[in-house]
Short mmCIF file of C-alpha atoms in Angstrom, two decimals:
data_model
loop_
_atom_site.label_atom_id
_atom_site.label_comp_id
_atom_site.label_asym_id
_atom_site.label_seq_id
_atom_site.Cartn_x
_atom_site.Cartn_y
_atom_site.Cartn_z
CA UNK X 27 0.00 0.00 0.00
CA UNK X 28 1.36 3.22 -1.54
CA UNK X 29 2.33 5.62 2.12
CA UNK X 30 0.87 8.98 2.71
CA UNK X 31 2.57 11.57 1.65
CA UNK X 32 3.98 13.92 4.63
CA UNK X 33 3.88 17.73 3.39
CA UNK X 34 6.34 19.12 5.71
CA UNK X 35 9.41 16.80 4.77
CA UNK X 36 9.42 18.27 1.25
CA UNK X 37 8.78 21.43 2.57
CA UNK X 38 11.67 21.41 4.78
CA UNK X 39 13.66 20.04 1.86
CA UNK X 40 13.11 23.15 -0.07
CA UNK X 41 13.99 25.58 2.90
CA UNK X 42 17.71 23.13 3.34
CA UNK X 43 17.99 23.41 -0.59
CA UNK X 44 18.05 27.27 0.08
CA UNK X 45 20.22 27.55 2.55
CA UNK X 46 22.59 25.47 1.00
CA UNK X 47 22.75 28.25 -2.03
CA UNK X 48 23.13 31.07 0.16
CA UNK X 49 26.06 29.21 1.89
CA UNK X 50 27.81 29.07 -1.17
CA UNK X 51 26.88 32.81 -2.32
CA UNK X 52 28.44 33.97 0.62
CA UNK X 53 31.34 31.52 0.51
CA UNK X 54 31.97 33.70 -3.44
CA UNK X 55 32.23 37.35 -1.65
CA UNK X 56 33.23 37.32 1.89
CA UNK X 57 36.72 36.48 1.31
CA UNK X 58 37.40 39.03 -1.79
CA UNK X 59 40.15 41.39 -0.56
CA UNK X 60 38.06 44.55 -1.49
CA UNK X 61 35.09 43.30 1.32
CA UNK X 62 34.19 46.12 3.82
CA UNK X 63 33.76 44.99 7.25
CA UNK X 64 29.95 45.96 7.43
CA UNK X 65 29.27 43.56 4.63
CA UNK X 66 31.86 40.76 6.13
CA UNK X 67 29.56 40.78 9.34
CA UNK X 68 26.62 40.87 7.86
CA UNK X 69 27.55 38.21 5.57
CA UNK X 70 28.77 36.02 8.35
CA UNK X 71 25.57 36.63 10.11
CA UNK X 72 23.34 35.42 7.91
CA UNK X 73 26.11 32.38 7.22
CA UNK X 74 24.80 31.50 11.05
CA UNK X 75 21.04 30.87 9.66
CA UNK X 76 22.14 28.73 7.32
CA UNK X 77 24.17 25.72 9.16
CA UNK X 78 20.78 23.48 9.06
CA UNK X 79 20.86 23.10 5.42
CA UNK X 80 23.78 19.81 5.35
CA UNK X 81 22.91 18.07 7.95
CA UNK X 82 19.22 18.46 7.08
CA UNK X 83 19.03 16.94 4.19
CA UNK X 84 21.15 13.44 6.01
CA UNK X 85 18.01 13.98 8.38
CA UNK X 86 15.26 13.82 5.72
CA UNK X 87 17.24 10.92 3.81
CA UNK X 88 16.86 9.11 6.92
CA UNK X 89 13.41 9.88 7.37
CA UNK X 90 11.88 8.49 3.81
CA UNK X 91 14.19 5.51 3.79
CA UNK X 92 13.15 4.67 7.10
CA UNK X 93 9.14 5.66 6.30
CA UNK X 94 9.56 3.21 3.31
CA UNK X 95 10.96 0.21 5.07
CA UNK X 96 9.72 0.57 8.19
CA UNK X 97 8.09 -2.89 7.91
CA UNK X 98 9.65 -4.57 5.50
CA UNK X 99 13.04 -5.20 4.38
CA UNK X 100 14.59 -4.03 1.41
CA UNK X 101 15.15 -6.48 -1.68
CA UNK X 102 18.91 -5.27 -1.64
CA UNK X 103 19.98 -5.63 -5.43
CA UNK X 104 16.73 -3.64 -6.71
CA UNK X 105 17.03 -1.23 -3.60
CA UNK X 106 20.87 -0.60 -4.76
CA UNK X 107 20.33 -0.59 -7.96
CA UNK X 108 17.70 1.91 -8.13
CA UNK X 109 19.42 4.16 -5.80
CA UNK X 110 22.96 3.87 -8.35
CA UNK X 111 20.83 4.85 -10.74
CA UNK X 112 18.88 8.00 -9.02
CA UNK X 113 21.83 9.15 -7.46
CA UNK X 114 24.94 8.11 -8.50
CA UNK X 115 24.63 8.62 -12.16
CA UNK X 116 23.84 11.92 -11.76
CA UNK X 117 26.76 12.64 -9.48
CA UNK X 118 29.22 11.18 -12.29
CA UNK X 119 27.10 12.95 -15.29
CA UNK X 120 27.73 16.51 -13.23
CA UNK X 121 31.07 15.49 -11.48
CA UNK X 122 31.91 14.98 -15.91
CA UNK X 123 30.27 18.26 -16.55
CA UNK X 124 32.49 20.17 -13.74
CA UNK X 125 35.57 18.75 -14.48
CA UNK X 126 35.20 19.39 -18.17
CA UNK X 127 34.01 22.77 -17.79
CA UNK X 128 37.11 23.98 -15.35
CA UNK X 129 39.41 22.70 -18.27
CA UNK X 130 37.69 23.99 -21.32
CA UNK X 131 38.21 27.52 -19.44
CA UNK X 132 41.57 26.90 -19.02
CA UNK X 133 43.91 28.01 -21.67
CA UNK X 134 46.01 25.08 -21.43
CA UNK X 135 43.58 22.66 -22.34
CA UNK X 136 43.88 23.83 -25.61
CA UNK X 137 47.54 22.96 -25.96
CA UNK X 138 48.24 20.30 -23.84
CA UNK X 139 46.72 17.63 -26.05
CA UNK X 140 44.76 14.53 -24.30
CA UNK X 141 43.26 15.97 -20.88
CA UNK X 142 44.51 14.20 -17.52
CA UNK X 143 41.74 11.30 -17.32
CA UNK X 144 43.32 10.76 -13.58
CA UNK X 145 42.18 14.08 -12.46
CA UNK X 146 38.82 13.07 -13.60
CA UNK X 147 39.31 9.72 -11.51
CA UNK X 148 40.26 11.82 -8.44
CA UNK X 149 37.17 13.70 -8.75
CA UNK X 150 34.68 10.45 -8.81
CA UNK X 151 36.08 10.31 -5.13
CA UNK X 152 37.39 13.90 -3.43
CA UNK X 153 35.32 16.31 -5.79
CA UNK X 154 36.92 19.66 -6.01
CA UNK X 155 35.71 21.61 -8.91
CA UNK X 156 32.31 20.72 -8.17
CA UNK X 157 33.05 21.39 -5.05
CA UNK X 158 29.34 20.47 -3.36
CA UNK X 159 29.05 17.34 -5.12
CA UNK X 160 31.35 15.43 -2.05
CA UNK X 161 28.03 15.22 -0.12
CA UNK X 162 26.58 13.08 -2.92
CA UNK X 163 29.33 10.94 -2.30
CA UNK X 164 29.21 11.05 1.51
CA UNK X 165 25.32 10.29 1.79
CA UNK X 166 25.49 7.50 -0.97
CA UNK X 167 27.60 5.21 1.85
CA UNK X 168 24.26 5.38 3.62
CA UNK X 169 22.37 3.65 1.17
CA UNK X 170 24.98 1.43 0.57
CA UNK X 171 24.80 0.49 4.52
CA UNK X 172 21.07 0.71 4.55
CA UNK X 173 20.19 -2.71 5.03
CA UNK X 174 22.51 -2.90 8.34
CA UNK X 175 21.20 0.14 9.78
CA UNK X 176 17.80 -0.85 9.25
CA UNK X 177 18.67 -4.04 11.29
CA UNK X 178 19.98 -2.05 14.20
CA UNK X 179 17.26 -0.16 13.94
CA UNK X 180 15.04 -3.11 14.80
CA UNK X 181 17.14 -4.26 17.66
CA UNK X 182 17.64 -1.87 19.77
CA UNK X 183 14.12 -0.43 18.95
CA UNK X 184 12.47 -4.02 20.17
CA UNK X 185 14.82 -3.62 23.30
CA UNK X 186 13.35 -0.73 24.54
CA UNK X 187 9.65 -1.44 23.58
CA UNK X 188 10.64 -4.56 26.04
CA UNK X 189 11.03 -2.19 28.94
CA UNK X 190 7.23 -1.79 29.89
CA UNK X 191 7.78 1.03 31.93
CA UNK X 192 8.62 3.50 28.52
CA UNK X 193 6.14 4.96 26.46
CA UNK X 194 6.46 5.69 22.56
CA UNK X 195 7.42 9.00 23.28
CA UNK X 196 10.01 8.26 26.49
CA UNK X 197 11.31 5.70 23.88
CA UNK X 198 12.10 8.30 21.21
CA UNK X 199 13.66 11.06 23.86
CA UNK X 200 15.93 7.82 25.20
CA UNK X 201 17.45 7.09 21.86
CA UNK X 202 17.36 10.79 21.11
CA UNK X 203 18.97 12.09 24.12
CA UNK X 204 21.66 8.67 24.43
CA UNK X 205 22.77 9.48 20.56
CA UNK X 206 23.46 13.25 20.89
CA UNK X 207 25.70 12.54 24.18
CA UNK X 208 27.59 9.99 22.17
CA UNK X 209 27.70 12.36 18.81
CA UNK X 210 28.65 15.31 20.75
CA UNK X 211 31.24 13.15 22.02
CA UNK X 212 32.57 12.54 18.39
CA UNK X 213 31.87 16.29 17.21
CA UNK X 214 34.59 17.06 20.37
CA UNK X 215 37.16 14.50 18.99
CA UNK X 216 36.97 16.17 15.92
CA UNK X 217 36.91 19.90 16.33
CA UNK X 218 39.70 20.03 19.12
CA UNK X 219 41.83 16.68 18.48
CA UNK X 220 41.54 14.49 15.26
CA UNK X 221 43.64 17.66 13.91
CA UNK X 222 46.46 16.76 15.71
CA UNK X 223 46.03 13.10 15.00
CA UNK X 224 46.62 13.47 11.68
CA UNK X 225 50.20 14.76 11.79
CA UNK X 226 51.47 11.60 13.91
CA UNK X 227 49.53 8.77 12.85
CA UNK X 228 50.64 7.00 9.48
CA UNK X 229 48.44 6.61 6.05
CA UNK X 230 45.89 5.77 5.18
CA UNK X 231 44.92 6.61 9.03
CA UNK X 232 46.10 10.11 8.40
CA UNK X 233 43.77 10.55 4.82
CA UNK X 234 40.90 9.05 6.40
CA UNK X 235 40.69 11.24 9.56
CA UNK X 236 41.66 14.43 7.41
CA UNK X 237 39.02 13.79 4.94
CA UNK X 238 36.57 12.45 7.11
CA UNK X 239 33.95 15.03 6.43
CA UNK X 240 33.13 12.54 3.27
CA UNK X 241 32.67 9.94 5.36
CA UNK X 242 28.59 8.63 7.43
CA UNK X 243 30.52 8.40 10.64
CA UNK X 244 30.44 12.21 11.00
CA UNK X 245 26.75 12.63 10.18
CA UNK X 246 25.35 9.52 11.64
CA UNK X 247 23.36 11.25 13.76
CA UNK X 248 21.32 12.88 11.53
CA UNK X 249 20.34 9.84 9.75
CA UNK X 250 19.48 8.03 13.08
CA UNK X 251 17.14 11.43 13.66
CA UNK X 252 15.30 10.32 10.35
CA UNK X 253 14.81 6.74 11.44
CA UNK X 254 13.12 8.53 14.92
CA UNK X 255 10.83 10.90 13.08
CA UNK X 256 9.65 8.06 10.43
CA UNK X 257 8.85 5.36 13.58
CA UNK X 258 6.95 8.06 15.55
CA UNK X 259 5.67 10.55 12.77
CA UNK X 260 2.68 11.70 14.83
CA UNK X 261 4.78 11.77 18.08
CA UNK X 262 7.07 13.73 16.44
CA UNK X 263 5.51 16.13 15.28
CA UNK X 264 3.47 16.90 18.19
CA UNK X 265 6.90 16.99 20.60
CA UNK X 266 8.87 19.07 17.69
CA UNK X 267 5.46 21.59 18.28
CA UNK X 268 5.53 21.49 21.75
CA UNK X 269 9.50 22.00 22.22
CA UNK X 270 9.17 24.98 20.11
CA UNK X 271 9.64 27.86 23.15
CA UNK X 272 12.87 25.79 24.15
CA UNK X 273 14.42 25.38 20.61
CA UNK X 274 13.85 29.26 20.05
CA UNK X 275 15.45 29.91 23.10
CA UNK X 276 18.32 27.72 22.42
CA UNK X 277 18.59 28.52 18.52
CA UNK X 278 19.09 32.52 19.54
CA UNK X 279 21.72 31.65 22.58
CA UNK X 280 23.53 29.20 19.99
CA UNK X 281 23.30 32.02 16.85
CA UNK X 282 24.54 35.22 19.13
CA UNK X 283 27.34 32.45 20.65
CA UNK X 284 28.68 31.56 17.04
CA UNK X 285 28.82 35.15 15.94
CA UNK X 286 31.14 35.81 18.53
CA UNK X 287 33.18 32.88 18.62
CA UNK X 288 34.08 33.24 14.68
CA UNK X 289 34.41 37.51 15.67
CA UNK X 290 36.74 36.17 18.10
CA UNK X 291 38.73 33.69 16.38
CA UNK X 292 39.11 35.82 12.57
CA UNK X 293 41.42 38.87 12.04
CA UNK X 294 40.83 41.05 9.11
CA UNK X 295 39.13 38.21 7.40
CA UNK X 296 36.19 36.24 8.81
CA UNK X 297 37.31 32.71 9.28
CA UNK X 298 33.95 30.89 8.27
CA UNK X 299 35.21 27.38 9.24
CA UNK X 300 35.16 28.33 13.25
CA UNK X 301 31.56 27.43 12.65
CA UNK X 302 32.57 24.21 10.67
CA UNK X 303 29.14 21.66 10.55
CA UNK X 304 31.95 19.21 13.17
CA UNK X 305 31.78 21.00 16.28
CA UNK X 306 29.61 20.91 19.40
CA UNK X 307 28.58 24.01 19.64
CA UNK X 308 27.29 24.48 15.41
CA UNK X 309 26.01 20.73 16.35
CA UNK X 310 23.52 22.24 19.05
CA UNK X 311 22.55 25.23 17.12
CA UNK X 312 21.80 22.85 14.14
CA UNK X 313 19.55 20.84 15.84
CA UNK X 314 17.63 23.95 17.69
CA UNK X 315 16.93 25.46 14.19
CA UNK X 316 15.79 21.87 12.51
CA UNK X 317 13.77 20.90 15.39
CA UNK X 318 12.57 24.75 15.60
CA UNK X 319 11.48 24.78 11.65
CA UNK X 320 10.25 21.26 11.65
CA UNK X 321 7.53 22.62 14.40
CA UNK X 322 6.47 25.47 11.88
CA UNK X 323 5.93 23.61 9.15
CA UNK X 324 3.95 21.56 11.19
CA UNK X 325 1.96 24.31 12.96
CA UNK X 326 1.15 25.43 9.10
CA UNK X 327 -0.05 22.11 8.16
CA UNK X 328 -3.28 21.70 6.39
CA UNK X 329 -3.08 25.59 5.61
CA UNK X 330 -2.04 25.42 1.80
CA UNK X 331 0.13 28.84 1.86
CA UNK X 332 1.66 30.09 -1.29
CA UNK X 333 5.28 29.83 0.19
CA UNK X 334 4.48 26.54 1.47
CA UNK X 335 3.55 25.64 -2.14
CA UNK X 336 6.22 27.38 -3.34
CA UNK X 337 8.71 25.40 -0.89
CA UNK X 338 7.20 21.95 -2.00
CA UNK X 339 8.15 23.15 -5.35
CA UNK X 340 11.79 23.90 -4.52
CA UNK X 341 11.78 20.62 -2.37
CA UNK X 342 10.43 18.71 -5.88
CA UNK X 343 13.40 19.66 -8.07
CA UNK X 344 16.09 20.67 -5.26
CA UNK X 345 18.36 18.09 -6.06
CA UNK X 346 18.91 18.88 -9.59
CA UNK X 347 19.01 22.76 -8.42
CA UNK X 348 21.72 21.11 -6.15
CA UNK X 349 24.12 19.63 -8.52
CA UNK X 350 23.75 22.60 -10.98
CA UNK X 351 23.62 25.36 -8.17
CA UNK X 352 27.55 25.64 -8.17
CA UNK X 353 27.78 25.90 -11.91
CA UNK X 354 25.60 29.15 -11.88
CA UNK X 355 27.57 31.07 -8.96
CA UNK X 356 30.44 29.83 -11.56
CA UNK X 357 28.66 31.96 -14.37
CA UNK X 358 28.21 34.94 -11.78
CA UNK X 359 31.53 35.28 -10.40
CA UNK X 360 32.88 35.02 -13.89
CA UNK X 361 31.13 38.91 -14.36
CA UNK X 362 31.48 39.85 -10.97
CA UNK X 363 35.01 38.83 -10.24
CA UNK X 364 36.97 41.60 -12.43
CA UNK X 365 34.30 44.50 -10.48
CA UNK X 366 35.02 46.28 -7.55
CA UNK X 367 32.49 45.37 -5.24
CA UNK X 368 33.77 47.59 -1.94
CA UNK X 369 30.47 48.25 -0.20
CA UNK X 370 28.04 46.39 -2.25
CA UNK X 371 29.14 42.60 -1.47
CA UNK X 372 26.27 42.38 0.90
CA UNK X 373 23.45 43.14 -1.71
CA UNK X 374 25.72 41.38 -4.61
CA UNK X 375 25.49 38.26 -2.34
CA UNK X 376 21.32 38.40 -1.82
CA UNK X 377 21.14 39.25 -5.68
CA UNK X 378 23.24 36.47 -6.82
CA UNK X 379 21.76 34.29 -4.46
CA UNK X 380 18.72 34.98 -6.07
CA UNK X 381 19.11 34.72 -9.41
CA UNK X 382 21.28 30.90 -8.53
CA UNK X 383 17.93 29.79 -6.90
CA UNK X 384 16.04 30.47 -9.96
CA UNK X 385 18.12 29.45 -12.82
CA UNK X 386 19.48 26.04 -10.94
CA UNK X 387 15.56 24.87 -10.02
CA UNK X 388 14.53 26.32 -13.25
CA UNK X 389 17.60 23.96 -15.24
CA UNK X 390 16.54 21.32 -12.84
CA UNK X 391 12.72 21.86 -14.09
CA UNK X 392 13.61 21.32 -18.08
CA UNK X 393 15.88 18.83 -17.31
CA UNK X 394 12.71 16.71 -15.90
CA UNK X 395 11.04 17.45 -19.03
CA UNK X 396 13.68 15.44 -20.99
CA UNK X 397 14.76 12.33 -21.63
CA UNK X 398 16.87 10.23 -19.55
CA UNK X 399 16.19 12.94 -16.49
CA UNK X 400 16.51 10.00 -13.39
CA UNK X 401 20.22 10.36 -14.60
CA UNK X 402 20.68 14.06 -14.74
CA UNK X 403 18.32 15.71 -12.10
CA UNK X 404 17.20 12.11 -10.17
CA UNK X 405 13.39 12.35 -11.47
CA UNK X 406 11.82 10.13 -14.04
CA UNK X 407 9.61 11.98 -16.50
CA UNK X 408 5.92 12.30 -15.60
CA UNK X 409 3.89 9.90 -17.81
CA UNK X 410 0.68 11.33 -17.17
CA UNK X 411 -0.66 14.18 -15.71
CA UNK X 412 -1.81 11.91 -12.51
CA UNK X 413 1.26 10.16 -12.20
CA UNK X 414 4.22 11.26 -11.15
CA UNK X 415 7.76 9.09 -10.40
CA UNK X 416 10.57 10.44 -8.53
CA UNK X 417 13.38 9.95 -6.10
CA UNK X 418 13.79 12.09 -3.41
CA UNK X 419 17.62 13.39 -3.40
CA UNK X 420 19.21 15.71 -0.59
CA UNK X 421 22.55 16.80 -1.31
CA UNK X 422 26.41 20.69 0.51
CA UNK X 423 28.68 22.32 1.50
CA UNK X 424 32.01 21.15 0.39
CA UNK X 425 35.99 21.92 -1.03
CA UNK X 426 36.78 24.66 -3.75
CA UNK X 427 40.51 24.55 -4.62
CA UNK X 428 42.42 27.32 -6.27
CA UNK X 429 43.02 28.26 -9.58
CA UNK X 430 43.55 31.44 -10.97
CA UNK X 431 43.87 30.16 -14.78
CA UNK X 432 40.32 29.41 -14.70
CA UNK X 433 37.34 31.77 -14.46
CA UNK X 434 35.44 28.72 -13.04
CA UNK X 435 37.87 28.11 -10.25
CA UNK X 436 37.27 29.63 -6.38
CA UNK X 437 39.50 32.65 -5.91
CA UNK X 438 41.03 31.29 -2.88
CA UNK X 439 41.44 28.36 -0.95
CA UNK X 440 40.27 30.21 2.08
CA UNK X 441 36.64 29.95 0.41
CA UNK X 442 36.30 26.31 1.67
CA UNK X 443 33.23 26.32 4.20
CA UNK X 444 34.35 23.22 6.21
CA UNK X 445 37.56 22.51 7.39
CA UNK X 446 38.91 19.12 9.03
CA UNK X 447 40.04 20.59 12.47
#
């Protein structure tokens, strides 16, 4: 039996899909040497409002897998095979597009004969010109694992329904509560001391832990959120609701702290990746702002709002508007690189922002209209005007690397949002 749709997961999929875009915006002018500090504060501000967006989208892929399988297991080769083909394929088709695109911009493509297919290899597993596309990569491992996490799931959920004296609800704050004490924990390790490890430990110890933002084990969480919110949808929602004072609270104590911890720690440049997504502190301001946006959308239920249409709409094609996202503030900063900006970064950022949301959904939207579109934007043509097939795809914030020869390259290393502290 075909499972009721639940409005507010796509909803919230459109809001992450826009915060995402404004992460990168930002990421293209606040480290331009010409910035004015005004517009570098402001800019980092509203940085702060958009840390949910990643670890969102981890959340929601959680959530439907878990909705979908709840009862039944997976048939593994069809489940895999589907999700290669909704998800994967489009990562190599853009990952191909990226990597050709940096290099046809490039003047020495032109005269250096047959281009350097091991570059493109690199990029199928540490993507750096398009930059976002790592977290394709990253939340792929979790469909791979699927079928073990869904069998944990099982276990220790039928342990605690054992213990008679827990309700549904004390059930879900247990595993809740137990998870972020053991992911904070992790978040800790990482921020303040996996740094370090890296410089004494041998390889491939020393790769692993210094790339391990591509890797589940520093987002686990999230997806073990999802598998919470699917079990107890109703319970869920009406705690998310009811926690809403407290998340507020804790969102605006979280949002003033971060402001001042990256004022603190940058000198004439704000240092963005203080408030890197592996860190207690962005960890607890993360989940205040989901849990405080979840219980919105859910107060707004049933109300049929034009911006909660028009977020259902961004949530439909925001994973195509994902992979091509990057290759519009590409197209931007091609004409706005060579300007002097001093004093107008801040409204550059909001315009270019802007006009990235609407030309990445609006290439997302054609691209649905075509053939073959599961393999470009993850959705399958519409056969009929009643019947509609699609995958639901969330996918951030990643690496830019530096190359000056090429228009289509970030203008500095330092523009890297996340850093492996």
């Amino acid at each position: 039996m075909k499972k009721p749709k639940i409005a507010e997961w796509t909803e919230l999929r459109g809001l992450a899909f826009l915060a995402i875009v404004m992460q990168h915006n930002i990421a293209e002018y606040i480290y331009r040497p010409d910035i004015e500090q005004p517009d570098s504060v402001m800019l980092t501000m509203i940085y702060h409002l958009t840390r949910f967006g990643t670890p969102t989208f981890v959340f929601l892929s959680g959530v439907l897998l878990f909705y979908h399988h709840r009862h039944s297991k997976p048939d593994y080769p069809r489940f895999i095979g589907k999700r290669f083909g909704d998800i994967y394929m489009p990562f190599f088709i853009w990952t191909l597009i990226y990597w050709l695109a940096v290099r046809v911009f490039t003047p020495a493509f032109w005269t250096s004969g047959m281009p350097d297919l091991r570059s493109f290899m690199d990029e199928l597993f540490l993507p750096q010109t398009g930059y976002h596309l790592w977290f394709v990569l990253m939340v792929f491992q979790f469909y791979i694992l699927f079928p073990l996490f869904l069998a944990a799931a099982h276990a220790v959920r039928k342990r605690l329904e054992n213990l008679k004296r827990l309700t549904q609800k004390q059930v879900m704050l247990v595993v809740i509560i137990v998870a972020a004490i053991l992911y904070i924990g992790l978040m800790k390790w990482s921020y303040y001391d996996m740094y370090s490890w890296t410089q004494v430990l041998s390889e491939p110890w020393s790769s692993l832990l210094e790339y391990r933002s591509y890797s589940w084990v520093m987002y686990w969480f999230y997806f073990l959120l999802g598998a919470v919110c699917a079990w107890t949808v109703e319970n869920w929602r009406n705690w998310t609701v009811k926690i809403l004072p407290c998340t507020i609270a804790v969102f605006i104590m979280m949002y003033i702290w971060m402001g001042y911890d990256v004022l603190r720690g940058s000198e004439d440049t704000m240092n963005l990746n203080i408030s890197t997504y592996l860190k207690p502190s962005t960890f607890i301001s993360i989940m205040a702002q989901m849990f405080m946006f979840y219980g919105f959308l859910v107060l707004l239920n049933g109300k049929n709002l034009w911006f909660q249409r028009l977020l259902a709409w961004i949530g439909r094609y925001s994973f195509g508007g994902y992979l091509v996202h990057t290759m519009v503030i590409y197209a931007i900063a091609y004409m706005t690189r060579p300007l002097l900006l001093s004093g107008w970064h801040l409204p550059v950022t909001i315009i270019s922002f802007a006009v990235t949301v609407i030309t990445a959904l609006g290439i997302s939207w054609a691209l649905s209209k075509l053939p073959g579109s599961r393999f470009t934007v993850g959705l399958a043509r519409r056969k009929t005007p009643s019947s509609t097939s699609f995958s639901n795809k969330f996918v951030t914030n990643g690496k830019r690397t530096q190359n000056q020869s090429s228009p289509l390259r970030s203008a500095s290393k330092s523009q890297t949002l996340e850093t492996n502290r």
